Short mmCIF file of C-alpha atoms in Angstrom, two decimals:
data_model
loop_
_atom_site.label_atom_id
_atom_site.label_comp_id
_atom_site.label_asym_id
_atom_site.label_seq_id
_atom_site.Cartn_x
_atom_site.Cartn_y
_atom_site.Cartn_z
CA UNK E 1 71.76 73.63 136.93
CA UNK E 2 75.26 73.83 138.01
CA UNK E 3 75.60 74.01 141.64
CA UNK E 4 78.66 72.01 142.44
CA UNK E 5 81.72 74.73 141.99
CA UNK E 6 79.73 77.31 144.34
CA UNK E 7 81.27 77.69 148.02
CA UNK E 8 80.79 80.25 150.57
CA UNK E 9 83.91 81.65 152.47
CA UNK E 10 83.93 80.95 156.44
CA UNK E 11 84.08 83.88 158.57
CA UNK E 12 84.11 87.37 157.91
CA UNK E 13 84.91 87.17 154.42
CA UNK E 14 81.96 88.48 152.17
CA UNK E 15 80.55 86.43 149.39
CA UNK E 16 79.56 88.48 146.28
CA UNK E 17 76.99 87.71 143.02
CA UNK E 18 79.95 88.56 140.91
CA UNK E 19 81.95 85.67 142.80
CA UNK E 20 79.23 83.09 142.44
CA UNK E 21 79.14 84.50 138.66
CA UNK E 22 82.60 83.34 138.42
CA UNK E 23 81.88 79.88 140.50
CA UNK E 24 79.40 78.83 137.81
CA UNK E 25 81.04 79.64 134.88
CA UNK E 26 83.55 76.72 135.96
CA UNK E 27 82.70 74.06 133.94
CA UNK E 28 83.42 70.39 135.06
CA UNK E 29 86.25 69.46 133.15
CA UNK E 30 86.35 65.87 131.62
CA UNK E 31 86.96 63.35 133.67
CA UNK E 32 89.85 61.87 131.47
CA UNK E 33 91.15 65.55 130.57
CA UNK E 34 94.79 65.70 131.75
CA UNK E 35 96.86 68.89 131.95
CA UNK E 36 100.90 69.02 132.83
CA UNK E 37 100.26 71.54 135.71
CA UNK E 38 103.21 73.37 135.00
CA UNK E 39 102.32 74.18 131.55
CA UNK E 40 98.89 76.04 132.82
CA UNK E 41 101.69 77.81 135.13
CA UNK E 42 103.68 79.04 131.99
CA UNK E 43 100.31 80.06 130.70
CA UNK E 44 98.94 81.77 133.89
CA UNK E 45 103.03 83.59 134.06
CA UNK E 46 102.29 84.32 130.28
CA UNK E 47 98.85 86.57 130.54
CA UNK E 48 99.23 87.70 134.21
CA UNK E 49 98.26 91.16 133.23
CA UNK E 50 95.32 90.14 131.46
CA UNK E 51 94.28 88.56 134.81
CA UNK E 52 95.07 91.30 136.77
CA UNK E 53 97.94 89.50 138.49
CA UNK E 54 100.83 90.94 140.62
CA UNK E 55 104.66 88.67 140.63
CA UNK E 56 103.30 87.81 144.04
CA UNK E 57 99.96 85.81 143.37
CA UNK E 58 102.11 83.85 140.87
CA UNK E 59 104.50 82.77 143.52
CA UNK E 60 101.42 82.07 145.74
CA UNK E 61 100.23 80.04 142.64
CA UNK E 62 103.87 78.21 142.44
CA UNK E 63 103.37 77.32 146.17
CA UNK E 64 100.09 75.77 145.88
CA UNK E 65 100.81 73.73 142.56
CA UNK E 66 104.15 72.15 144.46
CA UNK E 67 101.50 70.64 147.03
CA UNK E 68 99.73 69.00 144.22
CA UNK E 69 102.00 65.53 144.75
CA UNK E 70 101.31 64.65 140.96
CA UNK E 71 102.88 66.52 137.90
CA UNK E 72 99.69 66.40 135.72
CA UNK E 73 96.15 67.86 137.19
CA UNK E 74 93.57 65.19 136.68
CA UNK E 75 89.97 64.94 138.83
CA UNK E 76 90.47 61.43 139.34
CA UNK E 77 93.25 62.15 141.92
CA UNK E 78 91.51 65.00 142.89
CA UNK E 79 92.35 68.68 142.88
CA UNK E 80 91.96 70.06 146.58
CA UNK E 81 95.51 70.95 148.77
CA UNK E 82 95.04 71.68 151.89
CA UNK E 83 98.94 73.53 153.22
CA UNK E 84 98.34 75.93 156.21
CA UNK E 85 99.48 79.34 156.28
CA UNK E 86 102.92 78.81 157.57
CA UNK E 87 103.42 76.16 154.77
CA UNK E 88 102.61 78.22 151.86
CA UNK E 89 104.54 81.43 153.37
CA UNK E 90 108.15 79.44 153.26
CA UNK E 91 107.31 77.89 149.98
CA UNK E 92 106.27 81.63 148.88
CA UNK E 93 109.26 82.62 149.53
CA UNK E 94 109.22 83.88 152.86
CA UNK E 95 106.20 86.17 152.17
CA UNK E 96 104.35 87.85 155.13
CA UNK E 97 100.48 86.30 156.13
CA UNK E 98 99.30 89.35 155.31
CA UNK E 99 100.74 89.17 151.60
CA UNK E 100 99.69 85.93 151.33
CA UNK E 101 95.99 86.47 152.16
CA UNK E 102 95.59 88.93 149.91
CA UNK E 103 97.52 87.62 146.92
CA UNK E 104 95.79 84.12 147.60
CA UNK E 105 92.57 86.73 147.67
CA UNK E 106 93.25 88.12 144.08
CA UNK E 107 93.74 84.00 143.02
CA UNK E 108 90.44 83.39 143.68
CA UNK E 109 88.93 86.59 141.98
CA UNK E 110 90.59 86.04 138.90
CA UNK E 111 88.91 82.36 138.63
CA UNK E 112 91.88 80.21 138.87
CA UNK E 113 91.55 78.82 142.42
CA UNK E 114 88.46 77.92 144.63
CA UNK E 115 87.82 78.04 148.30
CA UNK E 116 86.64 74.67 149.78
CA UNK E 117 86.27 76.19 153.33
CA UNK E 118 85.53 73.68 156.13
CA UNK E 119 83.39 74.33 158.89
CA UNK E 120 85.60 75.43 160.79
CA UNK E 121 88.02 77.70 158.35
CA UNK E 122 90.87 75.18 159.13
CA UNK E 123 91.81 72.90 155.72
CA UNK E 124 92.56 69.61 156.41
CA UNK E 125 91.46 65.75 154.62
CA UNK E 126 89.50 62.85 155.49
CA UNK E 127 90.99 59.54 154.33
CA UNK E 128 89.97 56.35 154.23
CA UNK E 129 91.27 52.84 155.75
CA UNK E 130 93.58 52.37 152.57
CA UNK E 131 94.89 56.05 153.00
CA UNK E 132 93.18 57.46 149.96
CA UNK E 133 91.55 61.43 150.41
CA UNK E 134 87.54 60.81 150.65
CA UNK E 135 87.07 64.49 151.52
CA UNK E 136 89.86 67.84 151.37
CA UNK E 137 89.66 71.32 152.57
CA UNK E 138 91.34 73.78 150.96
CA UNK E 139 92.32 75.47 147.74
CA UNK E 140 90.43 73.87 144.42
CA UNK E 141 92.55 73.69 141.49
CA UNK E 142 89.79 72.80 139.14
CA UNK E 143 89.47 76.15 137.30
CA UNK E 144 93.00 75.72 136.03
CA UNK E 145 92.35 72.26 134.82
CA UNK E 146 88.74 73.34 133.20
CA UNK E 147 90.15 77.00 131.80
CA UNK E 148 93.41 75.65 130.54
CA UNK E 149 92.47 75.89 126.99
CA UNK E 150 91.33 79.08 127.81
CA UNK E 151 94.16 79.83 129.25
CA UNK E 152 96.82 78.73 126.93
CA UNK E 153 94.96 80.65 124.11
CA UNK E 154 95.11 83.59 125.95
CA UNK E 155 98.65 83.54 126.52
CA UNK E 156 99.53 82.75 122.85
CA UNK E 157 97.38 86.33 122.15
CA UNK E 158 99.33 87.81 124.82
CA UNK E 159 102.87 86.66 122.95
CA UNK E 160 101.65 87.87 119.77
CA UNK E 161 100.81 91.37 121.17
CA UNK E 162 104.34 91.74 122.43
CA UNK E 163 105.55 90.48 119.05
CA UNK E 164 103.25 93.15 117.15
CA UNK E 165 104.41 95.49 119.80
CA UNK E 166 108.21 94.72 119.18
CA UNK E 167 107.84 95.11 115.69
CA UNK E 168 106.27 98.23 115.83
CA UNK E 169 108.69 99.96 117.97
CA UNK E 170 111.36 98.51 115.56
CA UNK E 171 109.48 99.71 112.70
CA UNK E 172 109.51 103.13 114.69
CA UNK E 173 113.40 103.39 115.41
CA UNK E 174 114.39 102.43 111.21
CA UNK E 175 111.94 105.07 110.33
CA UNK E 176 112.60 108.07 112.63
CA UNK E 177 116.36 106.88 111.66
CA UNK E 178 115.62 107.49 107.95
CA UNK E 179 114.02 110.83 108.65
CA UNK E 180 116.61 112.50 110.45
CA UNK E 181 119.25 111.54 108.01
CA UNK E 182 117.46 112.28 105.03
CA UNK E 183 117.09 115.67 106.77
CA UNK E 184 120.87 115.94 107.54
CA UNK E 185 121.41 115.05 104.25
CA UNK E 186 119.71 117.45 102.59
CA UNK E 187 120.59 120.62 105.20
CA UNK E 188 124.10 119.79 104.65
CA UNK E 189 124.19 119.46 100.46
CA UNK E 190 122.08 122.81 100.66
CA UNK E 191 118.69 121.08 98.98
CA UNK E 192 116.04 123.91 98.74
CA UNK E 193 112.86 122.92 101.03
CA UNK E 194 111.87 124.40 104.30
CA UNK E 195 113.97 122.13 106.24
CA UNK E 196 113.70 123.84 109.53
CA UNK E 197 110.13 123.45 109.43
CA UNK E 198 110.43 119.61 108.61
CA UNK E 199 112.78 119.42 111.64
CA UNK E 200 110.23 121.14 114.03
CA UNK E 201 107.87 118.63 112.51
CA UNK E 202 110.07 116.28 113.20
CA UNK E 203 110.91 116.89 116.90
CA UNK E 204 106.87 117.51 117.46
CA UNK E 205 106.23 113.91 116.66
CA UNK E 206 108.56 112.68 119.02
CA UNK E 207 107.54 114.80 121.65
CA UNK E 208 103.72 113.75 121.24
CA UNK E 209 105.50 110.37 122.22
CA UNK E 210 104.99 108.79 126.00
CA UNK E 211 108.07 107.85 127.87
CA UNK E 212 106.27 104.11 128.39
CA UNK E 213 103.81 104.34 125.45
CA UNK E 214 101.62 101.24 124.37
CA UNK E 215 101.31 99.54 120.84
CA UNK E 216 98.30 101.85 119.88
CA UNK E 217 101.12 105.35 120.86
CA UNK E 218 103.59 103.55 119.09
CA UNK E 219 101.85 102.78 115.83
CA UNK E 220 100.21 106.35 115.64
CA UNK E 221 103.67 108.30 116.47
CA UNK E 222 104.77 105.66 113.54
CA UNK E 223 102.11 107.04 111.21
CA UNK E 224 102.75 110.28 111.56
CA UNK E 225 106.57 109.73 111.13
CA UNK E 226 105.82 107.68 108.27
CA UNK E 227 103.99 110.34 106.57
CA UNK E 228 106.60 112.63 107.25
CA UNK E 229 109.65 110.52 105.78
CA UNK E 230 107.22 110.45 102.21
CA UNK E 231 106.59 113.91 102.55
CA UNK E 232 110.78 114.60 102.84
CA UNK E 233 111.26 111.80 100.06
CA UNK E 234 109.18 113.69 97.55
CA UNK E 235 110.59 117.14 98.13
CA UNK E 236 113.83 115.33 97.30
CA UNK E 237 112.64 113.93 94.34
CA UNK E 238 111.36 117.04 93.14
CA UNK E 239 114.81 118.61 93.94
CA UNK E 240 116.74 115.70 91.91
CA UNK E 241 113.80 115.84 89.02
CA UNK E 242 114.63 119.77 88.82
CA UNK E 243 118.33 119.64 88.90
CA UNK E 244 118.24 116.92 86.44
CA UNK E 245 115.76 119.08 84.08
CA UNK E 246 118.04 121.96 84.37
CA UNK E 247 121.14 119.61 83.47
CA UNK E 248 119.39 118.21 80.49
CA UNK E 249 118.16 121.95 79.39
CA UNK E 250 120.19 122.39 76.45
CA UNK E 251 119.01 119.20 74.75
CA UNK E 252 115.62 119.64 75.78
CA UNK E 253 116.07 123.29 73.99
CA UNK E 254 117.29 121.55 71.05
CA UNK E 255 114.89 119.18 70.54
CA UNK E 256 111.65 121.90 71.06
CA UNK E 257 113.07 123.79 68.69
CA UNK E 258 113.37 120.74 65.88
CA UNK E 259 109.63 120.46 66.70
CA UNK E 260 107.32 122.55 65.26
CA UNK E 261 105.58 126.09 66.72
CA UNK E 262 102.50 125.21 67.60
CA UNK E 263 103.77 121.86 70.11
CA UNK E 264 105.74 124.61 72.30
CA UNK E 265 103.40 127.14 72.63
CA UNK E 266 101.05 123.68 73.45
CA UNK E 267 103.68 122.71 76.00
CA UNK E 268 104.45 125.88 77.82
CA UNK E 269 101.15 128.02 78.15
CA UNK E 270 101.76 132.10 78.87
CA UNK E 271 99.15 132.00 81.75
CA UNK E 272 98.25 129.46 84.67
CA UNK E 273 94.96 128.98 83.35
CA UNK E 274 95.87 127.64 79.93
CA UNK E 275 98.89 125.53 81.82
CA UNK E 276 96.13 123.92 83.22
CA UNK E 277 93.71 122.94 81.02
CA UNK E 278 96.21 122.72 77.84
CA UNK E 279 98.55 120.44 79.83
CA UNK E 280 96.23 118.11 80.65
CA UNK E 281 94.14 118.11 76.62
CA UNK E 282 98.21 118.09 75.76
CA UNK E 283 98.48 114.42 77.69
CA UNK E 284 95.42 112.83 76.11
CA UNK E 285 96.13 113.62 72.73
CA UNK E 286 99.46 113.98 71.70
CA UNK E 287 101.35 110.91 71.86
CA UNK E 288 104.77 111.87 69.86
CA UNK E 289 108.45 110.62 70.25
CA UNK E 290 109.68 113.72 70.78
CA UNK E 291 107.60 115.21 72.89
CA UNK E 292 109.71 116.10 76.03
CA UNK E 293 109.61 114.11 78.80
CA UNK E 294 109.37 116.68 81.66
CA UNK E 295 105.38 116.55 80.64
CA UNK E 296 104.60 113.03 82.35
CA UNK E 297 103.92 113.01 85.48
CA UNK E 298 104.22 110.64 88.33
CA UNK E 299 101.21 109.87 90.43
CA UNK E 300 100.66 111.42 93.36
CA UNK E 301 101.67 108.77 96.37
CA UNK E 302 98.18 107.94 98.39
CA UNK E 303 98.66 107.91 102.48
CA UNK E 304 97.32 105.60 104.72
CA UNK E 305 93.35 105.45 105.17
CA UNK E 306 93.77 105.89 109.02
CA UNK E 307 96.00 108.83 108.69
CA UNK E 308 93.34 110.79 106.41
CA UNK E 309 90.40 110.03 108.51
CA UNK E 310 92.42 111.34 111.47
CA UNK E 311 93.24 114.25 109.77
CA UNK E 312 89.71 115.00 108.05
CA UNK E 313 87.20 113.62 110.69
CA UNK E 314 84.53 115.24 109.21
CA UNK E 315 84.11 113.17 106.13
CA UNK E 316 82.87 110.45 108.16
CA UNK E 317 79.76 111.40 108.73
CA UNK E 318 79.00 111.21 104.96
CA UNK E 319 80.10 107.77 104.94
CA UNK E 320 77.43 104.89 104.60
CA UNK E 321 76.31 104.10 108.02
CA UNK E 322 78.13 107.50 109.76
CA UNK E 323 81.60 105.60 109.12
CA UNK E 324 84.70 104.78 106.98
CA UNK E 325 86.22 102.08 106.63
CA UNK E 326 87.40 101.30 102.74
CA UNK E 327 88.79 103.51 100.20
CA UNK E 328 86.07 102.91 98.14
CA UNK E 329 83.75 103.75 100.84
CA UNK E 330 86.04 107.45 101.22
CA UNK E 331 85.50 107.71 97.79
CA UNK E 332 81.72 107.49 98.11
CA UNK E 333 81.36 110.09 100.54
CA UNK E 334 83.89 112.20 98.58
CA UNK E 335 80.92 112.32 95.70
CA UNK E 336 78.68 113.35 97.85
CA UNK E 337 80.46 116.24 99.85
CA UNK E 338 81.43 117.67 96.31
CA UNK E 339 77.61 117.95 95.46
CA UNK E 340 77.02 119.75 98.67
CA UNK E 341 80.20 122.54 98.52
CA UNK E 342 79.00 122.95 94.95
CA UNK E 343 81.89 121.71 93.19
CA UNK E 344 81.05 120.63 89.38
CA UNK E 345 80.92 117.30 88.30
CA UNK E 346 83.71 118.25 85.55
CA UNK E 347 86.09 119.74 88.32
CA UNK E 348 86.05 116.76 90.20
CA UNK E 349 86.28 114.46 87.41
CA UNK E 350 89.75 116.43 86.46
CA UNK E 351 91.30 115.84 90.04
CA UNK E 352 90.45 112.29 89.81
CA UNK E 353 92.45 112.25 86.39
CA UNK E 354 95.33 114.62 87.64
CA UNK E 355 95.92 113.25 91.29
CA UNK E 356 94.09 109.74 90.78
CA UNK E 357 90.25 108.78 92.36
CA UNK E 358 91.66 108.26 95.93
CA UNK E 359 94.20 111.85 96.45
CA UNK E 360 90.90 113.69 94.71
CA UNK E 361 88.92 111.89 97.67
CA UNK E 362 91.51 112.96 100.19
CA UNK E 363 91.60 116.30 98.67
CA UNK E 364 87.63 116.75 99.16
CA UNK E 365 87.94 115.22 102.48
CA UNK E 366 90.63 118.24 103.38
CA UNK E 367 88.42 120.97 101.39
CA UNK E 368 85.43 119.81 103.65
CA UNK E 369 88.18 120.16 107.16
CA UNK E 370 88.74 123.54 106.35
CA UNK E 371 85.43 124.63 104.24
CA UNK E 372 84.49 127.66 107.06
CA UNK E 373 88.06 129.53 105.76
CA UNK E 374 87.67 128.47 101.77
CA UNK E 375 85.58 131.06 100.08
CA UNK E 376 85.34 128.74 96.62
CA UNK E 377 85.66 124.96 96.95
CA UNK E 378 85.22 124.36 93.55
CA UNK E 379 87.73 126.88 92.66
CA UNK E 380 90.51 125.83 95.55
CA UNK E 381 90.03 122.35 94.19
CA UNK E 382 90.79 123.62 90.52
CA UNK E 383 93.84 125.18 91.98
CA UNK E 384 95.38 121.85 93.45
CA UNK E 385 94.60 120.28 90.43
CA UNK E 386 96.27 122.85 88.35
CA UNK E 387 99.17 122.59 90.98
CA UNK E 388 99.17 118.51 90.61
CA UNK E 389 99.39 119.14 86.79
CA UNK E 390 102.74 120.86 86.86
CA UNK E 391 103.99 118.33 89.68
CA UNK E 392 103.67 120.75 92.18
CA UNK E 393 101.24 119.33 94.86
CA UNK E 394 101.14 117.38 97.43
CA UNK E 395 98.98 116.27 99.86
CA UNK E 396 101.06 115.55 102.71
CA UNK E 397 101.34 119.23 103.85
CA UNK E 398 97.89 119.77 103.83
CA UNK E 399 97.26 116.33 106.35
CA UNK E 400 99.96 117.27 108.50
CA UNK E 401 98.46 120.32 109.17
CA UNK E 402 95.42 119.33 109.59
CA UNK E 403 96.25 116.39 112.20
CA UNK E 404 98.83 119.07 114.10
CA UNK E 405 95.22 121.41 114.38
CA UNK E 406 92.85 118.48 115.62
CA UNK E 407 95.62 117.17 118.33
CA UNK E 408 95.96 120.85 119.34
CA UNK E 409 91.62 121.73 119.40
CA UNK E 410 91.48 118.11 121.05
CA UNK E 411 94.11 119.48 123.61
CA UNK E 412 92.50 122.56 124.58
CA UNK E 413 89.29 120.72 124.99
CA UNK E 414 90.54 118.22 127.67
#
């Protein structure tokens, strides 16, 4: 048993479990272990929130370490200083007695000094014939010497949290930059889109946004304004794709109409359902050069796993375990919420080919969100996959919308 770090204040002050709890996990530090005691300062400095530390307590900490005469802690020397009150205050920097107590106070909760109270409260040393201290009251330094390790990696997590932190709020500033140009942009070359509605979006984002926010605020307003610079990108693709369709219409004109009867009436269907079901037979099996190329398709762009799942909550709970954590694992539970709305096997299977496995997941996921206002799931989802056919869905609508409706239910309910 470890009994030798455990000391009882003198006088009034109250000893606690929790504080012999902290005594004995001190462990006795090697006796040749030697640690430059201003590099467990830097450290101590470095994670001082972590600790629960105030500027004060680490000038009370500089004090006591400048009446440790040697510039490396080491047990052989040993690790007790003894100052009074009135010595510590002017090395403090002139701090008041009753700072001082209670900053030296928070020292000892946070484990990095110990009290070696003599019987009489005062601290003072016994030395021998030759000089040397045989017995010190005072402040212990041990617990920085045995937590330095400790200590150092805990400052090295605490630099790379302001460095993901950093990065994240720089991340932030180049994206929201992108967004409201690319908005500007468009509003002032007159690009068709509901651009007023994207700037609402826009300005709702930021406003969700904490004057002193943290790194978890930071990286979901990023999210969201991630999601929303794709969702402006690909109405601006469409718009370039469509003006450069109708630019090319002529030739396209010209070449249907050196191809034979059958490949345009193939091509351009009279009604929506034969658009959708002919398109799609249309890209399996015909494979000519002069086939136009407004028929292929780009895939539809998948959004981050995070943003879906806090957008669609409710697919979790089909997950293995009650949880999501892979795309493959969204994909799994996609299956099975598609068996219970009663969508067919075959509708499914033509999402997957028209938006790709992980959109048809997120599109089940969002089907599932809003199943109480969606008479026919299996006949909404043959919609969007009709719609991703003629390059005409996407998905980032549908998750903004949903995210804006949790944040606003979760809202009420607080």
């Amino acid at each position: 048993m470890q009994t030798g770090h455990v000391t009882t204040p003198f006088g009034r002050r109250a000893m606690s479990l929790a504080l012999v709890k902290g005594q004995m996990a001190i462990a006795d530090p090697d006796p040749g272990v030697r640690i430059e005691k201003w590099k467990v300062f830097r450290d101590v400095c470095e994670a001082r929130e972590r600790l629960g530390l105030q500027d004060r307590a680490l000038a009370v900490l500089d004090a006591l370490l400048t009446f440790y005469p040697h510039g490396e802690l080491n047990t052989s020397c040993g690790l007790v200083v003894f100052p009074s009150n009135a010595q510590l205050s002017v090395r403090a920097h002139g701090i008041t007695e009753t700072t001082l107590r209670r900053q030296l106070a928070a020292l000892v909760d946070a484990g990095l000094i110990l009290r070696r109270d003599s019987p009489n409260g005062k601290r003072y040393a016994h030395r021998n014939r030759a000089g040397e201290i045989e017995q010190a009251y005072g402040f212990d330094l041990t617990p920085l010497l045995a937590r330095a390790t400790e200590l150092a990696l805990l400052a090295q997590d605490v630099a790379a949290e302001r460095t993901r932190f950093r990065r994240a709020r720089e991340a932030l500033t180049i994206c929201r930059r992108d967004v409201r140009k690319l908005i500007s942009a468009a509003v002032e070359e007159g690009a068709t889109g509901n651009w007023d509605q994207v700037e609402s979006e826009y300005v709702s984002i930021l406003a969700r946004l904490p004057r002193q926010p943290n790194r978890s605020q930071v990286e979901t307003t990023l999210d969201e304004m991630e999601l929303l610079r794709e969702e402006v990108l690909n109405m601006l693709e469409m718009q370039l794709k469509t003006n450069e369709m109708h630019g090319n219409a002529v030739q396209n004109d010209r070449h249907l109409h050196n191809s034979n009867t059958e490949s345009i009436n193939e091509l351009e269907p009279s009604s929506g359902k034969e658009q959708g079901e002919n398109l799609a037979d249309n890209s399996l099996t015909r494979d000519e050069p002069n086939e136009p190329q407004k028929t292929k398709r780009e895939p539809i762009k998948a959004f981050p796993l995070g943003m879906v799942l806090r957008a669609c909550p409710q697919i979790t709970d089909y997950g293995v375990g009650g949880r999501i954590e892979h795309w493959r694992e969204l994909m799994k539970a996609a299956v099975v919420v598609r068996s219970m709305l009663g969508v067919s096997p075959s509708a499914y299977e033509e999402a997957c080919n028209a938006m790709g496995p992980e959109n048809a997941a997120v599109a089940m996921a969002c089907i599932l969100e809003r199943s109480n206002f969606i008479t026919s799931a299996g006949g909404y989802l043959r919609d969007l996959t009709r719609r991703a056919h003629r390059g005409e869905f996407s998905l980032g609508p549908m998750l903004m919308a949903l995210i804006k409706a949790n944040d606003q239910g979760d809202r009420r309910t607080a």
